[in-house]
Structures are given as C-alpha cells and as structure tokens.
PDB file of C-alpha atoms in Angstrom:
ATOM      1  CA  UNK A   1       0.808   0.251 -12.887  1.00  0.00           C
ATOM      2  CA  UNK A   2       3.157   3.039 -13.706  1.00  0.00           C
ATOM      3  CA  UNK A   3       3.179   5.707 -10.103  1.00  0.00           C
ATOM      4  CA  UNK A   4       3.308   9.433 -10.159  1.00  0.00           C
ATOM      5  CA  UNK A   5       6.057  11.172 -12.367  1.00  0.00           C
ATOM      6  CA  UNK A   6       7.632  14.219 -11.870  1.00  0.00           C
ATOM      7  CA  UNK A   7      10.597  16.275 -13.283  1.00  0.00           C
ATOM      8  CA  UNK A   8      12.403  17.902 -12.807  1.00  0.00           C
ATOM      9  CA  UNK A   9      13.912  15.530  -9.642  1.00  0.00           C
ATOM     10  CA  UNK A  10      16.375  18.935  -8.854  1.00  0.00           C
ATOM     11  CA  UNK A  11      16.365  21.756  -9.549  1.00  0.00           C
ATOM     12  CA  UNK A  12      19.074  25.103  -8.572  1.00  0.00           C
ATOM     13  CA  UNK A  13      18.513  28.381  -9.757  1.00  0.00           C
ATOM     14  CA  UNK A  14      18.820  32.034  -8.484  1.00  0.00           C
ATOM     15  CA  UNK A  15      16.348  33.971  -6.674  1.00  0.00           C
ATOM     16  CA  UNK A  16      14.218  36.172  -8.824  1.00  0.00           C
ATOM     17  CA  UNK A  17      14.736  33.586 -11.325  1.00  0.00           C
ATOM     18  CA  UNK A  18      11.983  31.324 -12.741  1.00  0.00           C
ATOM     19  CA  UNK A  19      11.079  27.508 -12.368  1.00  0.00           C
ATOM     20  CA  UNK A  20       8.477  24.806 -13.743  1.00  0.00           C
ATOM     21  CA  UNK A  21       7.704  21.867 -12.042  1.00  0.00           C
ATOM     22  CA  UNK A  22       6.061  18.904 -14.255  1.00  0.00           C
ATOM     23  CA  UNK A  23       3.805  16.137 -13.052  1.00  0.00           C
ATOM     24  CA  UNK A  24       1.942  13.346 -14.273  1.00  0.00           C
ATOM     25  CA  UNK A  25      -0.725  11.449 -12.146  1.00  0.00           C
ATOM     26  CA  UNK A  26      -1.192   7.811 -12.108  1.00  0.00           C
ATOM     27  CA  UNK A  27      -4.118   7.201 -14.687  1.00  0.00           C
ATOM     28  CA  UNK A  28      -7.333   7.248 -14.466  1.00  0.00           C
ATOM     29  CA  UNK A  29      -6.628   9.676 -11.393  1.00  0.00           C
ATOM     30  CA  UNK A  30      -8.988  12.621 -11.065  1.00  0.00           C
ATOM     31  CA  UNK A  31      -7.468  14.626  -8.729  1.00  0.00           C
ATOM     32  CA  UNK A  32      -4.027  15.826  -8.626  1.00  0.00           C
ATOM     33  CA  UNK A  33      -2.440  18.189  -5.682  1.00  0.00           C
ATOM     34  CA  UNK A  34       0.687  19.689  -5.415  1.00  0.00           C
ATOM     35  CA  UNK A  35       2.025  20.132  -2.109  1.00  0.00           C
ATOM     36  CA  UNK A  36       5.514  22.266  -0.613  1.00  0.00           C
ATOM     37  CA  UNK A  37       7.568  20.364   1.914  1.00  0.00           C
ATOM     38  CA  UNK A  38       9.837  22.447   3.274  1.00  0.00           C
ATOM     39  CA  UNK A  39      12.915  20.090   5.364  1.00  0.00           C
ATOM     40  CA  UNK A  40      11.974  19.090   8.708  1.00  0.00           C
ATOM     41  CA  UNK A  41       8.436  19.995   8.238  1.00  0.00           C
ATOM     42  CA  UNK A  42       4.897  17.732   7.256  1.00  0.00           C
ATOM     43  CA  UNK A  43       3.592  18.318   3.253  1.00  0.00           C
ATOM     44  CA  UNK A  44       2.272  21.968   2.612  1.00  0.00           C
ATOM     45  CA  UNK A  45      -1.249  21.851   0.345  1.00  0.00           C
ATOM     46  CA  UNK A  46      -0.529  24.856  -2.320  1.00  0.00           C
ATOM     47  CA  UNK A  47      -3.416  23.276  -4.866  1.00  0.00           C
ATOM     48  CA  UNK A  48      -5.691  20.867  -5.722  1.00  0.00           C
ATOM     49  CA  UNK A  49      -7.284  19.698  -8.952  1.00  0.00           C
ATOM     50  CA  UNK A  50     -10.352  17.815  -9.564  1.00  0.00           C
ATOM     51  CA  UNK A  51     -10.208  16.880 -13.488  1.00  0.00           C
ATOM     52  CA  UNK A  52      -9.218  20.778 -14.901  1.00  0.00           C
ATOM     53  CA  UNK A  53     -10.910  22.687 -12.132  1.00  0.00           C
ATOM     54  CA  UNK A  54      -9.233  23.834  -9.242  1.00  0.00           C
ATOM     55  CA  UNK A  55     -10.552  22.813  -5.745  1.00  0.00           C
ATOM     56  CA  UNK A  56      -8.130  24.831  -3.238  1.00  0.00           C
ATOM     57  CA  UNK A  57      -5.680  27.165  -4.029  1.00  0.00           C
ATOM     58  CA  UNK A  58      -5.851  28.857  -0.497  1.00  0.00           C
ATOM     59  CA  UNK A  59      -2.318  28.606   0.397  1.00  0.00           C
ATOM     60  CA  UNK A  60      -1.006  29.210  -3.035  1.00  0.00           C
ATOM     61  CA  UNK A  61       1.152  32.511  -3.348  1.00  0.00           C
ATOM     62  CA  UNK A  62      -0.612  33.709  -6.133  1.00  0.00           C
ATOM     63  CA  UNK A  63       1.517  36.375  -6.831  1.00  0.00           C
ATOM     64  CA  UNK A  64       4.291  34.639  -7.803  1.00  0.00           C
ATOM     65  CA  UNK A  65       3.523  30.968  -8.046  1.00  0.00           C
ATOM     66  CA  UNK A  66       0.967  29.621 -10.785  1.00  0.00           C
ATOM     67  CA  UNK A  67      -0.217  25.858 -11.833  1.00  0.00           C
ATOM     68  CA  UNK A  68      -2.115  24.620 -14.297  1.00  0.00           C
ATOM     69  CA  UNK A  69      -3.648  21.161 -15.394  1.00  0.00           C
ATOM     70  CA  UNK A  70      -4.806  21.415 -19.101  1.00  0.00           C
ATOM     71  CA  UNK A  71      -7.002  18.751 -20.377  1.00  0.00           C
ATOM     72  CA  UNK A  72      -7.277  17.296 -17.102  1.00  0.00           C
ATOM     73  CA  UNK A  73      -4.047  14.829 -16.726  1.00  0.00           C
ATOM     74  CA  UNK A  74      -0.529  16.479 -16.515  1.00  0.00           C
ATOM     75  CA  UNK A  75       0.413  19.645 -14.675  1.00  0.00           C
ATOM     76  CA  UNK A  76       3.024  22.105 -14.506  1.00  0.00           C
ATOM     77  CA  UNK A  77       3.657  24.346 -11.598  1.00  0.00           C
ATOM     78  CA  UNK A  78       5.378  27.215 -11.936  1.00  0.00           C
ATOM     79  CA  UNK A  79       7.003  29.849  -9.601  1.00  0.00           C
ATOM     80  CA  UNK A  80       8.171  33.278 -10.825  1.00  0.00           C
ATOM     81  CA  UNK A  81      10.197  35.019  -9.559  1.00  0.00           C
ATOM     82  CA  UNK A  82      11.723  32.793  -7.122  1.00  0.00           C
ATOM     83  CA  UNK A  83      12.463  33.349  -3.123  1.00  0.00           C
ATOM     84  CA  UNK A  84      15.124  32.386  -0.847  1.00  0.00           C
ATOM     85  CA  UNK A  85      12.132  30.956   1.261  1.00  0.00           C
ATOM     86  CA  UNK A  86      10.949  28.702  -2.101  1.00  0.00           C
ATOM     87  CA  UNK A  87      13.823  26.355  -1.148  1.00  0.00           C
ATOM     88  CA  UNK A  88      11.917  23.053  -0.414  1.00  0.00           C
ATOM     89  CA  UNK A  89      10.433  19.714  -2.416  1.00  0.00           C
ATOM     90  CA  UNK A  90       7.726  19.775  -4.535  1.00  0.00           C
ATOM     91  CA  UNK A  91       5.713  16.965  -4.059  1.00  0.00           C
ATOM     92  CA  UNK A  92       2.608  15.695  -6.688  1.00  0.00           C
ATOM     93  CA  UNK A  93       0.242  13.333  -5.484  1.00  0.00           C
ATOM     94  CA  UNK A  94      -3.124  12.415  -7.361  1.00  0.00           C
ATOM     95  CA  UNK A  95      -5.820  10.064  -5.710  1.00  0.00           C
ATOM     96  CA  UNK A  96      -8.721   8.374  -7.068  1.00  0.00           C
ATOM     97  CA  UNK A  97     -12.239   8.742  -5.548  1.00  0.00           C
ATOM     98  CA  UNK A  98     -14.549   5.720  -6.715  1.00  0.00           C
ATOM     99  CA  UNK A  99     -17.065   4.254  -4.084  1.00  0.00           C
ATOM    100  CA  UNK A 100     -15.678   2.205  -1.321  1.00  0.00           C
ATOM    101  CA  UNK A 101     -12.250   4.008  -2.651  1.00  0.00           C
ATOM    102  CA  UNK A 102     -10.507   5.899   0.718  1.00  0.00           C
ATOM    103  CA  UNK A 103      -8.752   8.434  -1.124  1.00  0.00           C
ATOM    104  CA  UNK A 104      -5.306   7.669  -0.530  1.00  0.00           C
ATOM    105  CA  UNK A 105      -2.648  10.142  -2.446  1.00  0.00           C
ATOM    106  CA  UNK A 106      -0.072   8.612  -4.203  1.00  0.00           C
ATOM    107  CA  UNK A 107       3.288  10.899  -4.507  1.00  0.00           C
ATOM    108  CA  UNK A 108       5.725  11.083  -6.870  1.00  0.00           C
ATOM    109  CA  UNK A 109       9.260  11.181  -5.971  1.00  0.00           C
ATOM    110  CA  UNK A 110       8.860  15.021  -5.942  1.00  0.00           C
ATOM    111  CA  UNK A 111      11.288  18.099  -7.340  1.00  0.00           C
ATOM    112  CA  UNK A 112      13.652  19.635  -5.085  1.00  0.00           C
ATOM    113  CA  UNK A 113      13.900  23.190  -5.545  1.00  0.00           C
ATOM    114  CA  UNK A 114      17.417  25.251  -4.262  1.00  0.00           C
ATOM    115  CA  UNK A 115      17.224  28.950  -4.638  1.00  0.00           C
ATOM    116  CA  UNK A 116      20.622  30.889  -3.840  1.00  0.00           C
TER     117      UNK A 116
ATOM    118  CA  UNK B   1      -9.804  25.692  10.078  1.00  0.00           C
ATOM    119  CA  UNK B   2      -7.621  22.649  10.130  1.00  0.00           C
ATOM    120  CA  UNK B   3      -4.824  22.088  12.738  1.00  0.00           C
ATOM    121  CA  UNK B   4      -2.921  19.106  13.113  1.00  0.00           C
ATOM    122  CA  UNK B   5      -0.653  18.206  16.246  1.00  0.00           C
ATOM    123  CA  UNK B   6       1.922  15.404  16.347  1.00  0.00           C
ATOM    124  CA  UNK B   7       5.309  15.325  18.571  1.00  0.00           C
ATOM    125  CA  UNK B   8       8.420  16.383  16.699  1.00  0.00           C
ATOM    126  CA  UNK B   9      10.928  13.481  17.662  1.00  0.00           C
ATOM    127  CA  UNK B  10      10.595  10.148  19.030  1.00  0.00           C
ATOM    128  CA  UNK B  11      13.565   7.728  19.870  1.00  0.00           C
ATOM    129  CA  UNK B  12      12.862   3.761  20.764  1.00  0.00           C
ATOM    130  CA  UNK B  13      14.986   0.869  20.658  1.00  0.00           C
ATOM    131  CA  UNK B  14      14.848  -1.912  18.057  1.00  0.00           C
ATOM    132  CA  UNK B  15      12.598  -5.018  19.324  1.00  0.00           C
ATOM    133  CA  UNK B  16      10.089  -2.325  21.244  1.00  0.00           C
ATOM    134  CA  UNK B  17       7.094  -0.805  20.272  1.00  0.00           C
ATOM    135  CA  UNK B  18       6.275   3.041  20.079  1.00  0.00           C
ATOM    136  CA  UNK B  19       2.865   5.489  19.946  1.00  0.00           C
ATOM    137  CA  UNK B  20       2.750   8.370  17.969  1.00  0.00           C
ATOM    138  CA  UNK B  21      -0.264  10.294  18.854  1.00  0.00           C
ATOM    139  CA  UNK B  22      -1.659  13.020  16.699  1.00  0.00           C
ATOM    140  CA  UNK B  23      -4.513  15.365  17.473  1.00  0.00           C
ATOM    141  CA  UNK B  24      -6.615  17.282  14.670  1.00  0.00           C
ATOM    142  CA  UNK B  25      -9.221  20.177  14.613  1.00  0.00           C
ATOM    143  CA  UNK B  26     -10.000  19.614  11.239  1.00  0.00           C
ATOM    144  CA  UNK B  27     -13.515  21.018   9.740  1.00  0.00           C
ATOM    145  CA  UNK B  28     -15.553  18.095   7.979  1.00  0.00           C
ATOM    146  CA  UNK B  29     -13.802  15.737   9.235  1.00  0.00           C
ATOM    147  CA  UNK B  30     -14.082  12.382   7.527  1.00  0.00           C
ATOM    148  CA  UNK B  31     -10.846  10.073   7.723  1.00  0.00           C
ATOM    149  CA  UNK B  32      -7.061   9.987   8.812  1.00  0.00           C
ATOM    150  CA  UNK B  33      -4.504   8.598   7.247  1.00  0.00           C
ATOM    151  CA  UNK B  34      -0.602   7.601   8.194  1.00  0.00           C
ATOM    152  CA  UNK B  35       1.976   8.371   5.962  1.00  0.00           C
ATOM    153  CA  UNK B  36       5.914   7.033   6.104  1.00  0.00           C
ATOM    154  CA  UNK B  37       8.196   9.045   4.808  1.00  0.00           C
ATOM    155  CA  UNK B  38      12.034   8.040   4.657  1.00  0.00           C
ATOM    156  CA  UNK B  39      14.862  10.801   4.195  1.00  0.00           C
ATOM    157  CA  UNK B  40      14.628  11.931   0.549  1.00  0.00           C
ATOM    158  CA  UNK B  41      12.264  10.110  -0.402  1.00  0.00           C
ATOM    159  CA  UNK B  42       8.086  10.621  -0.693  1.00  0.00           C
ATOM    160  CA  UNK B  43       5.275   9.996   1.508  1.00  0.00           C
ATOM    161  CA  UNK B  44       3.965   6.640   1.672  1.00  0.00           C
ATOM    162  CA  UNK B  45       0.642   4.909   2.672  1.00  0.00           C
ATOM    163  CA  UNK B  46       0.752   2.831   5.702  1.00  0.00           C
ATOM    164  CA  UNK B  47      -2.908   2.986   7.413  1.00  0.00           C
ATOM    165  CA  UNK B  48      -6.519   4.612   6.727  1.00  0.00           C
ATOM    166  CA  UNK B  49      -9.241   4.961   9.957  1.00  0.00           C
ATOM    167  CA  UNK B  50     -12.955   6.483   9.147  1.00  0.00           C
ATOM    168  CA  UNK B  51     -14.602   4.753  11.934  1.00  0.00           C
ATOM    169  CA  UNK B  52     -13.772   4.857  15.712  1.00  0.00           C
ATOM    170  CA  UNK B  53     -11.261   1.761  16.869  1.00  0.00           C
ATOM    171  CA  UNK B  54      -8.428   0.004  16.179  1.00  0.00           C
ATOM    172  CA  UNK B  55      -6.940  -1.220  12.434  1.00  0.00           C
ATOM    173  CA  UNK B  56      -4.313  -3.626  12.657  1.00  0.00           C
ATOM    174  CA  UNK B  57      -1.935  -4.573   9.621  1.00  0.00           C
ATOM    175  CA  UNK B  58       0.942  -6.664  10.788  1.00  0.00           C
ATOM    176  CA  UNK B  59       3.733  -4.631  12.857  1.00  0.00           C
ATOM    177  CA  UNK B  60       1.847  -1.062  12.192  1.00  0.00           C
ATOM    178  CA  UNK B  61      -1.886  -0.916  13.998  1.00  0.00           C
ATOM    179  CA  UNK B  62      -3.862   2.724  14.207  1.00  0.00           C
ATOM    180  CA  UNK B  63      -6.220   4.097  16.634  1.00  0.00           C
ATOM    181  CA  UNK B  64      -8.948   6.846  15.588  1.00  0.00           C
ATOM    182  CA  UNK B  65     -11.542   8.390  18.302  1.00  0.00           C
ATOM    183  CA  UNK B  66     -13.815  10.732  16.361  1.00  0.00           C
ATOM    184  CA  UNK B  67     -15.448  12.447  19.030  1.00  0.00           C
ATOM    185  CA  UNK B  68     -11.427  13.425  21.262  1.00  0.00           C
ATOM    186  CA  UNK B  69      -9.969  14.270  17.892  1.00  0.00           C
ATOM    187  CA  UNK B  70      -7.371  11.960  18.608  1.00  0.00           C
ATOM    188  CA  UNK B  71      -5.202   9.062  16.758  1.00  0.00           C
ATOM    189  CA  UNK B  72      -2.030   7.326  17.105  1.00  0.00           C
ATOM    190  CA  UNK B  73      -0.023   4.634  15.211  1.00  0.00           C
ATOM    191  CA  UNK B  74       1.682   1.624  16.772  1.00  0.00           C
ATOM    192  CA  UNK B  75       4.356   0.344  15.818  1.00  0.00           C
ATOM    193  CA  UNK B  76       5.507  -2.935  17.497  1.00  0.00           C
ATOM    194  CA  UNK B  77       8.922  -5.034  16.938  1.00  0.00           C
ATOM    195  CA  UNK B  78      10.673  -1.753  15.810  1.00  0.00           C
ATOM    196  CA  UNK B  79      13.495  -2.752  13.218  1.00  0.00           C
ATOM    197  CA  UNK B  80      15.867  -0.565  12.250  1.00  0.00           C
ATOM    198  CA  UNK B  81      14.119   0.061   8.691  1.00  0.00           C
ATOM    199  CA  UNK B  82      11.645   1.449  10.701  1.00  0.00           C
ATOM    200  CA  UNK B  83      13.474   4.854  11.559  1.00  0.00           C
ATOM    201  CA  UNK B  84      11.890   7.472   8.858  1.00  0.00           C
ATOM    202  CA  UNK B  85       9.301  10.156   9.720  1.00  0.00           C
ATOM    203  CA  UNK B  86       5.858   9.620  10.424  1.00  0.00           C
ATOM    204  CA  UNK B  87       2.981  12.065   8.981  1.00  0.00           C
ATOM    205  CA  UNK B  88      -0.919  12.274  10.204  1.00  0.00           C
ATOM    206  CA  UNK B  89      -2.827  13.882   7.735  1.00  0.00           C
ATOM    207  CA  UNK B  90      -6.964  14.290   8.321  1.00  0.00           C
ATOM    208  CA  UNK B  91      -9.355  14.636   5.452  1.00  0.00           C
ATOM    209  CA  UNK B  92     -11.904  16.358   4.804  1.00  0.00           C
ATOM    210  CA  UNK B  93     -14.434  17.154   2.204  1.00  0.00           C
ATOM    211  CA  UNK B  94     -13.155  17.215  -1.231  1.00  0.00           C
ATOM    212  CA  UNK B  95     -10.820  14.645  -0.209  1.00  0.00           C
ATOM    213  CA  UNK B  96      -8.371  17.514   0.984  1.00  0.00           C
ATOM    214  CA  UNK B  97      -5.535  15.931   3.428  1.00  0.00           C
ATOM    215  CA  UNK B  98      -3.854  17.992   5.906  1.00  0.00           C
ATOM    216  CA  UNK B  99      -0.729  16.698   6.693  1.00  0.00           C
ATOM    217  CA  UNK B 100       1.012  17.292  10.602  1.00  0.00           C
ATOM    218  CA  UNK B 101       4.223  18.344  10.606  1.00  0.00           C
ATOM    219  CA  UNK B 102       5.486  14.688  10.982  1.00  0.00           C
ATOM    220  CA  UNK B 103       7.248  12.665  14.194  1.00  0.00           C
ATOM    221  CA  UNK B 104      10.710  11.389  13.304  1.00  0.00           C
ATOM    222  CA  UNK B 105      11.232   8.260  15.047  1.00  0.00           C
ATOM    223  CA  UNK B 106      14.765   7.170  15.354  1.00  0.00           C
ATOM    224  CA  UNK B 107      15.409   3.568  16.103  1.00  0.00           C
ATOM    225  CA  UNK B 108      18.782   2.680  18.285  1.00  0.00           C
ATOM    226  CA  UNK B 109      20.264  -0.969  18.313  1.00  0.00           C
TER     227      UNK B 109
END
C-alpha cells in the first residue's frame, strides 16, 4: 500500500515570496490534515479535511496561508506571502475512520520550508 | 481548549528502561496516541490507549488514566535506535489529534 506523498520534500524561497505545498493521502483515506512543525517543537494542526469539507482551520493564518482539497483526495497548501517565522516542515497526514478503526494519522515525509 | 504537557529532554542508558509521562486537558477526550519521530524524518505510530490501563507491544508498553489526565510510554531494553523524539497527541471528536511538544530521549552507551 503506497503511504502519504508529498512534494515538494524542500523548499527555499524569500520572504514575501510565495509557496505550494502538494499532498496526496493514502487511498481510500477520508480525512487529510496538514500540520506545521516548527524544529524542536511537537506537530502544529493548521487544517483538517473530512472528504472536501473543512473540519478545523482554527490555527490557520488565514491571511496569508490557504489550502484546498478539490474532489476530495489531493491537496495543495499554499502560503502567500511568506514570513521569516514560516520556516518549519510541513507535514500531511490522512487517517481513515471505519468502525473498530482508531484513527491513527499516517504522515508523509513532509516539505521543509526555508524562508530568508 | 486542548493542552498537552510532556518533559522536553530525557537521557537513559542503553539496556534500561525510561517513562515519559504526558498530561492533557483536552475537551472530548476520546484516545491518546504515541508517536516516534526520528531527526528528519515523520511521525510514526507506536501505541493507541482509549480505555484506562496498560497496552503492552514488545519493548514499548503505554499507560492511560482517563479520569488524572495522565499517560506515559515505557520503553524497556533501550537500544541505541531508540534515541528519536517522542510525541503524545490526545484526540478528540472529529478525530482531531493534538500533538505535545515531544520528549527527546537520548540514549548513551
């Protein structure tokens, strides 16, 4: 069974520049999250999807970072324009919720994101 | 609200077992899970309590309490492999996870 893909795996660019993150859950997968992991700390939640629909986007900068999961299987994130404090990996994880199932995320190798 | 406590470093020698504890305020609550996570590389599973007690698998054993807000994760016969980060993350409704800011455990020789 082929895990969570993501690309880029790095990524440098300038601050007030832009950047798009790609991900592609395991199948059959309903729910897809994209989480911040700054170095040294524990996985940030920015969003969550449940098919197309978005479940939390709480902690999602909204004014400057954006994500989107057309047709319910891939997803982009995006961040525009980019911050010093952006610097960090971008993780994907999606999970699968059946009976009996615990709901364990499975990550991709995540995107790490330098902004100078 | 959802708050998540775990220590930030944790050294033990190889052959000896350490406890990582974690305590969570989490709203909803309804299961914890332990993540590994080597340098540079992603989270991944290692144990899953929804019920008060003890789950053992192998080396790696975790303890949930429901009612102190409290778990920890065993690890016995440390090997040197063993030396990553260690992330407790409590769920809640929605299957949302809430991830601590992780222990790193270094293992000496």
């Amino acid at each position: 069974e082929a895990g969570v893909a993501q690309s880029p795996r790095y990524k440098i660019i300038e601050k007030r520049q832009s950047v798009a993150f790609w991900c592609n859950p395991i199948s059959g997968h309903a729910t897809l999250y994209w989480y911040q992991q700054i170095l040294g700390q524990g996985p940030k939640l920015l969003i969550q999807f449940q098919n197309n629909g978005v479940v939390d986007d709480s902690q999602l900068p909204k004014d400057r970072f954006s994500a989107e999961r057309l047709k319910g299987v891939d997803s982009t994130l995006k961040i525009q324009p980019a911050k010093l404090e952006d610097s960090a990996v971008y993780l994907c994880a999606s999970s699968f919720l059946g009976l009996a199932a615990t709901g364990e995320l499975f990550f991709g190798e995540g995107s790490r994101l330098t902004v100078l | 609200g959802q708050n998540i406590d775990q220590p930030t470093e944790m050294t033990a020698t190889e052959g000896a077992i350490v406890q990582i504890n974690c305590t969570y305020q989490t709203s909803g609550f309804n299961g914890l899970f332990w993540y590994q996570q080597h340098a540079g590389e992603a989270p991944t599973f290692l144990s899953y309590n929804v019920l008060d007690g003890l789950e053992e698998k192998g080396r790696f054993s975790s303890f949930l309490s429901r009612s102190k807000g409290y778990s920890y994760l065993l690890l016995k016969e440390l090997q040197m492999k063993d030396s990553a980060s260690y992330l407790c993350a409590a769920k809640a409704a929605g299957n949302k996870l809430t991830f601590g800011g992780g222990t790193r455990v270094l293992v000496k020789p």
